[in-house]
Coordinates of C-alpha atoms in Angstrom, one line a residue:
M1 CA -12.6 -15.2 35.1
S2 CA -9.1 -15.0 36.4
V3 CA -7.0 -12.7 34.2
P4 CA -3.1 -12.7 34.3
G5 CA -2.9 -9.0 33.6
F6 CA -4.6 -5.7 32.8
E7 CA -5.9 -5.2 29.2
G8 CA -4.1 -2.1 27.9
F9 CA -5.5 -2.0 24.4
E10 CA -8.3 0.6 24.2
K11 CA -11.6 0.7 22.5
R12 CA -12.2 4.1 20.8
L13 CA -15.4 5.8 19.9
E14 CA -15.8 9.1 18.0
L15 CA -19.1 10.8 17.5
R16 CA -19.5 13.9 15.3
F17 CA -22.6 16.1 15.3
F18 CA -24.0 19.1 13.5
D19 CA -26.4 21.8 14.6
D20 CA -30.0 21.3 13.4
D21 CA -29.7 24.5 11.4
N22 CA -26.3 23.3 10.1
S23 CA -24.5 26.1 11.9
I24 CA -22.7 26.1 15.2
T25 CA -23.0 29.9 15.6
S26 CA -26.3 29.5 17.4
N27 CA -24.7 27.3 20.0
P28 CA -20.9 27.9 20.0
M29 CA -20.3 25.7 23.1
G30 CA -22.3 22.8 21.7
L31 CA -21.6 19.5 23.4
R32 CA -19.5 21.3 26.1
L33 CA -22.8 22.4 27.6
I34 CA -23.5 18.9 28.7
D35 CA -23.3 19.0 32.5
F36 CA -20.8 17.0 34.4
E37 CA -23.4 14.9 36.3
S38 CA -24.8 13.7 32.9
L39 CA -21.3 12.8 31.6
D40 CA -20.6 11.0 34.9
Q41 CA -23.8 8.9 34.5
V42 CA -22.7 7.9 31.0
L43 CA -19.2 7.0 32.3
N44 CA -20.8 5.0 35.0
E45 CA -22.6 2.8 32.4
V46 CA -19.2 2.4 30.7
Q47 CA -17.7 1.4 34.0
C48 CA -15.1 4.2 34.5
T49 CA -14.8 7.6 36.3
V50 CA -13.1 11.0 35.8
V51 CA -9.9 11.3 37.8
S52 CA -8.6 14.6 36.4
A53 CA -9.7 17.3 34.0
V54 CA -8.6 20.4 32.1
A55 CA -10.2 22.7 29.6
N56 CA -9.3 25.6 27.3
R57 CA -11.2 27.7 24.8
S58 CA -11.5 24.9 22.3
F59 CA -12.4 21.7 24.2
D60 CA -12.6 19.8 27.5
A61 CA -10.2 17.0 28.3
Y62 CA -10.9 14.3 31.0
V63 CA -8.5 11.7 32.2
L64 CA -10.5 8.6 33.1
S65 CA -9.8 5.7 35.4
E66 CA -9.6 3.8 32.2
S67 CA -8.2 6.2 29.5
S68 CA -9.7 9.5 28.2
L69 CA -12.6 11.6 27.1
F70 CA -12.5 14.7 24.9
V71 CA -15.5 17.0 24.4
Y72 CA -15.5 19.5 21.6
P73 CA -18.5 21.7 20.5
T74 CA -19.5 19.2 17.8
K75 CA -17.4 16.1 18.6
I76 CA -16.9 13.6 21.4
I77 CA -13.9 11.2 21.6
I78 CA -13.9 8.5 24.3
K79 CA -11.4 5.7 24.6
T80 CA -11.4 3.1 27.4
C81 CA -9.2 0.2 28.3
G82 CA -9.6 -2.9 30.5
T83 CA -13.0 -4.6 30.3
T84 CA -15.1 -1.4 30.0
Q85 CA -18.4 -1.3 28.2
L86 CA -17.6 1.6 25.8
L87 CA -20.5 1.0 23.4
K88 CA -23.1 1.6 26.2
S89 CA -22.2 5.3 25.8
I90 CA -23.5 5.7 22.3
R91 CA -27.3 6.0 22.9
P92 CA -27.1 8.3 26.0
L93 CA -24.5 10.6 24.2
I94 CA -26.7 10.9 21.2
H95 CA -29.7 11.7 23.5
L96 CA -27.7 14.4 25.4
A97 CA -26.6 16.0 22.1
R98 CA -30.2 16.0 20.8
N99 CA -31.3 17.9 23.9
L100 CA -28.8 20.6 22.8
G101 CA -30.2 20.7 19.2
L102 CA -27.4 18.6 17.8
T103 CA -27.8 15.8 15.3
L104 CA -25.4 12.9 14.8
R105 CA -23.4 13.2 11.6
A106 CA -20.8 10.4 11.8
C107 CA -19.6 7.6 14.1
R108 CA -16.3 5.8 14.2
Y109 CA -15.4 2.8 16.4
S110 CA -12.0 1.3 16.4
R111 CA -9.6 -0.9 18.4
G112 CA -6.6 -3.1 18.2
S113 CA -6.5 -6.8 19.1
F114 CA -6.8 -7.4 22.8
I115 CA -3.9 -9.0 24.7
F116 CA -6.5 -11.0 26.8
P117 CA -9.5 -11.4 24.4
K118 CA -11.2 -14.1 26.4
A119 CA -11.5 -11.8 29.4
Q120 CA -13.6 -9.3 27.5
P121 CA -17.4 -9.2 28.2
F122 CA -20.0 -9.4 25.4
P123 CA -20.0 -8.0 22.8
Y124 CA -16.2 -7.4 22.8
T125 CA -15.4 -11.0 22.3
S126 CA -16.3 -10.7 18.6
F127 CA -15.9 -7.7 16.3
K128 CA -19.0 -8.8 14.4
D129 CA -21.0 -8.6 17.6
E130 CA -19.5 -5.1 18.4
V131 CA -20.5 -3.9 14.9
L132 CA -24.1 -5.2 15.4
V133 CA -24.4 -3.3 18.7
V134 CA -23.1 -0.1 17.2
E135 CA -25.4 -0.3 14.2
E136 CA -28.4 -0.9 16.5
S137 CA -27.5 2.2 18.5
L138 CA -27.3 4.5 15.5
P139 CA -30.0 6.4 13.6
K140 CA -30.8 5.2 10.0
S141 CA -29.7 8.6 8.7
L142 CA -26.1 7.3 9.0
C143 CA -26.5 5.3 5.8
Y144 CA -22.9 5.1 4.6
R145 CA -21.5 2.3 6.7
K146 CA -18.5 0.0 6.6
A147 CA -16.7 -2.5 8.9
S148 CA -13.1 -3.7 8.2
V149 CA -10.5 -5.8 10.0
M150 CA -7.0 -4.8 8.8
T151 CA -4.7 -7.7 9.4
P152 CA -0.9 -7.4 8.9
S153 CA 0.7 -10.4 7.3
N154 CA 3.7 -10.3 9.6
N155 CA 1.6 -10.4 12.8
P156 CA -2.1 -11.6 12.3
S157 CA -2.7 -11.3 16.0
R158 CA -2.3 -7.5 15.9
A159 CA -5.2 -6.6 13.6
W160 CA -6.9 -3.2 13.5
H161 CA -10.7 -3.1 13.7
V162 CA -12.7 -0.2 12.3
F163 CA -16.4 0.5 11.9
T164 CA -17.6 3.8 10.4
A165 CA -21.0 5.2 9.7
S166 CA -21.8 8.6 8.2
A167 CA -24.7 10.7 7.0
D168 CA -22.6 12.1 4.1
V169 CA -20.5 10.3 1.5
E170 CA -17.8 13.0 1.9
S171 CA -16.0 13.5 5.2
D172 CA -16.3 16.9 6.9
E173 CA -13.6 16.2 9.5
P174 CA -10.4 18.2 8.7
V175 CA -8.3 16.5 11.5
V176 CA -5.9 13.6 10.9
V177 CA -6.0 11.2 13.8
V178 CA -2.9 9.2 14.6
E179 CA -3.2 6.2 17.0
V180 CA 0.0 4.4 18.1
C181 CA -0.2 1.1 20.0
M182 CA 3.0 -0.3 21.6
T183 CA 3.7 -3.6 23.3
E184 CA 6.7 -5.2 25.0
L185 CA 8.0 -1.9 26.4
D186 CA 11.6 -1.6 27.3
R187 CA 11.9 -2.7 30.9
V188 CA 14.2 0.2 32.0
N189 CA 11.9 2.8 30.3
A190 CA 8.8 1.1 31.8
R191 CA 10.2 1.7 35.4
S192 CA 9.3 5.4 35.0
F193 CA 5.7 4.4 35.3
F194 CA 5.9 2.7 38.7
K195 CA 5.5 4.7 41.9
R196 CA 8.9 4.7 43.7
K197 CA 9.3 3.6 47.3
G198 CA 8.2 6.4 49.5
D199 CA 5.8 7.7 46.8
E200 CA 2.9 5.4 47.7
K201 CA 1.5 8.0 50.0
S202 CA 2.0 10.9 47.7
N203 CA -1.0 12.1 45.7
S204 CA -1.5 11.0 42.1
D205 CA -1.1 14.5 40.8
S206 CA 2.5 15.0 42.0
A207 CA 3.4 11.4 41.2
G208 CA 2.0 11.9 37.7
K209 CA 4.1 15.0 37.1
E210 CA 7.2 13.1 38.2
M211 CA 6.4 10.3 35.7
T212 CA 5.9 12.9 33.0
R213 CA 9.3 14.4 33.7
L214 CA 11.3 11.2 34.2
S215 CA 9.9 9.5 31.1
G216 CA 10.5 12.4 28.8
I217 CA 6.8 12.7 27.9
D218 CA 7.0 16.5 28.5
N219 CA 9.4 16.7 25.5
I220 CA 7.0 15.2 23.0
N221 CA 5.2 18.5 22.5
A222 CA 6.7 21.3 24.5
N223 CA 3.7 23.6 23.7
A224 CA 1.1 21.3 25.2
F225 CA -0.3 21.7 28.7
I226 CA -0.2 18.3 30.3
C227 CA -2.9 16.9 32.6
D228 CA -1.4 13.7 34.0
F229 CA -2.3 11.0 36.5
A230 CA -0.3 8.2 38.2
F231 CA -2.1 5.0 39.2
D232 CA -1.2 2.9 42.2
P233 CA 1.1 1.0 42.3
C234 CA 1.8 1.6 38.6
G235 CA 0.3 2.9 35.4
Y236 CA 0.0 6.3 33.9
S237 CA -2.4 8.5 31.8
M238 CA -2.1 11.9 30.4
N239 CA -4.0 14.3 28.2
G240 CA -2.2 17.1 26.3
V241 CA -3.9 20.3 25.4
D242 CA -2.4 22.6 22.7
G243 CA -4.9 25.1 21.3
D244 CA -7.5 23.0 19.5
R245 CA -5.2 20.0 19.3
Y246 CA -5.3 17.1 21.8
S247 CA -2.9 14.3 22.6
T248 CA -3.2 11.4 25.0
I249 CA -0.9 8.7 26.4
H250 CA -1.8 5.6 28.5
V251 CA 0.7 3.1 30.0
T252 CA 0.4 -0.3 31.5
P253 CA 4.0 -1.0 32.4
E254 CA 3.9 -4.5 34.0
D255 CA 6.4 -6.9 32.4
G256 CA 4.7 -9.7 30.4
F257 CA 1.8 -7.6 29.2
S258 CA 3.3 -4.1 29.0
Y259 CA 1.5 -1.7 26.8
G260 CA 1.6 2.0 25.9
S261 CA -0.5 4.1 23.6
F262 CA -0.1 7.6 22.0
E263 CA -2.8 9.4 20.1
C264 CA -3.0 12.9 18.7
G265 CA -5.2 14.9 16.3
L266 CA -3.5 17.3 13.9
S267 CA -3.5 18.8 10.5
L268 CA -0.6 17.8 8.3
Y269 CA -0.3 21.1 6.5
D270 CA -0.6 23.8 9.2
D271 CA 2.3 26.1 9.6
G272 CA 4.0 26.4 13.0
H273 CA 3.5 22.7 13.9
E274 CA 6.2 20.0 13.8
D275 CA 6.4 17.2 11.3
I276 CA 4.3 14.3 12.6
S277 CA 7.1 11.8 12.0
E278 CA 9.3 13.7 14.5
V279 CA 6.5 13.8 17.0
L280 CA 5.9 10.1 16.7
S281 CA 9.6 9.4 16.9
R282 CA 9.8 11.2 20.3
A283 CA 6.6 9.5 21.6
I284 CA 7.8 6.0 20.7
D285 CA 11.3 6.6 22.0
V286 CA 9.8 7.1 25.5
F287 CA 8.9 3.4 25.5
R288 CA 11.3 1.7 23.2
P289 CA 8.8 -1.1 22.4
S290 CA 9.4 -4.3 20.5
D291 CA 6.1 -4.0 18.6
V292 CA 4.5 -0.9 17.2
S293 CA 1.4 -0.3 15.2
I294 CA 0.3 3.1 13.8
A295 CA -3.2 3.7 12.5
T296 CA -3.6 7.1 10.7
T297 CA -7.1 8.2 9.8
Y298 CA -7.3 10.9 7.1
G299 CA -10.7 12.5 7.4
G300 CA -11.3 15.6 5.2
E301 CA -7.6 15.7 4.1
E302 CA -6.6 13.4 1.3
Y303 CA -4.3 10.5 2.0
N304 CA -0.7 11.6 1.6
H305 CA 1.6 8.7 0.7
E306 CA 4.7 10.8 1.3
V307 CA 3.7 11.4 4.9
T308 CA 3.4 7.6 5.3
K309 CA 6.8 7.0 3.8
R310 CA 8.4 9.8 5.8
V311 CA 7.2 8.2 9.1
E312 CA 8.7 4.9 8.0
R313 CA 12.1 6.6 7.2
V314 CA 12.3 8.6 10.4
L315 CA 11.4 5.6 12.6
A316 CA 13.9 3.5 10.8
K317 CA 16.7 6.1 11.1
K318 CA 16.1 7.3 14.7
L319 CA 14.7 4.2 16.4
G320 CA 15.8 1.3 14.2
L321 CA 12.2 0.3 13.6
K322 CA 11.4 -1.4 10.3
C323 CA 7.9 -1.3 8.7
R324 CA 6.8 -4.9 8.2
S325 CA 3.3 -4.2 6.9
R326 CA 1.4 -1.3 5.4
L327 CA -2.4 -1.6 4.8
M328 CA -4.9 1.0 3.5
D329 CA -8.7 1.0 3.4
V330 CA -11.2 3.7 2.4
F331 CA -14.4 4.4 4.5
P332 CA -17.3 6.3 2.9
G333 CA -17.9 9.6 4.6
S334 CA -15.0 8.8 7.1
G335 CA -11.9 9.0 5.0
T336 CA -8.9 6.7 4.6
V337 CA -7.2 4.6 7.2
V338 CA -3.5 3.6 6.9
Y339 CA -2.3 0.8 9.2
Q340 CA 1.5 0.3 9.6
S341 CA 3.2 -2.4 11.7
F342 CA 6.8 -2.0 12.9
T343 CA 9.4 -4.2 14.8
P344 CA 13.1 -3.6 15.5
R345 CA 15.4 -4.4 12.5
R346 CA 17.1 -7.2 14.5
K347 CA 13.8 -9.2 14.5

């Protein structure tokens, strides 16, 4: 099928495991012991490859030809854009974990609404079909399951799709995950993500660093080590590594179907880390989009309404973005998801 542009909206999969003796002390590296060749085989099934990688004491971060992969001792996060076959990674990843003595504890699959839904292969043309494929790939021990489509009244075409499955009714995940999807990027800001004339022959590493600097992405979290990559002739991906915290950005800058995403994992109450509303303000300001959606997943931490309201106040004050819709849903064993939609006040 002829497609007018590249699909920026990502599919995201998160798998969490526990050691068979319920302790990670016997295998502190956990999933990080999976060899690169095995990971590469899984990614080949998904239809993407590793283009850059970095690691620290806490986790491994891979920039992919279509988005990102993060491997922690007991958690894997993989998000892929385009027409990739993300769900084909579930069975082989569970198998690789089992070989390390790790058992699946929870699964979360989520995505926004595609810009080019008819270009997607089966099962991604229907969320019901996606849920069936995920459920068939999971062990019966993950008995607490729920699928939900969170549809904002102001823009029904920008729904948030979530499926979760957990072996426990209470979530064990202390991290809050914030996913930002942005469309209709400011044309001037989007120029930062095109290779400049004369740069076509430069390597993607140096071009990526130039995009990081020109766009202001390096100012979002000054403490993070950034592993970036520039695509040819345009497009950009980066993973940020800050202790045990990750962040990631992906950009499709072409006019008519421009898209940018920002995601990070954090704890709302840790000392020494900035207010999430300020971080989001800087991230969104890089792109100045006309349409913004923010999905915040509270795992082990209780939903905090004040944090939600503070994000809305800061984005309104600093960026002129008005919250048009706020939805909330609770997922057994996987926490609470809050989905906010924003557009400029002038709209």
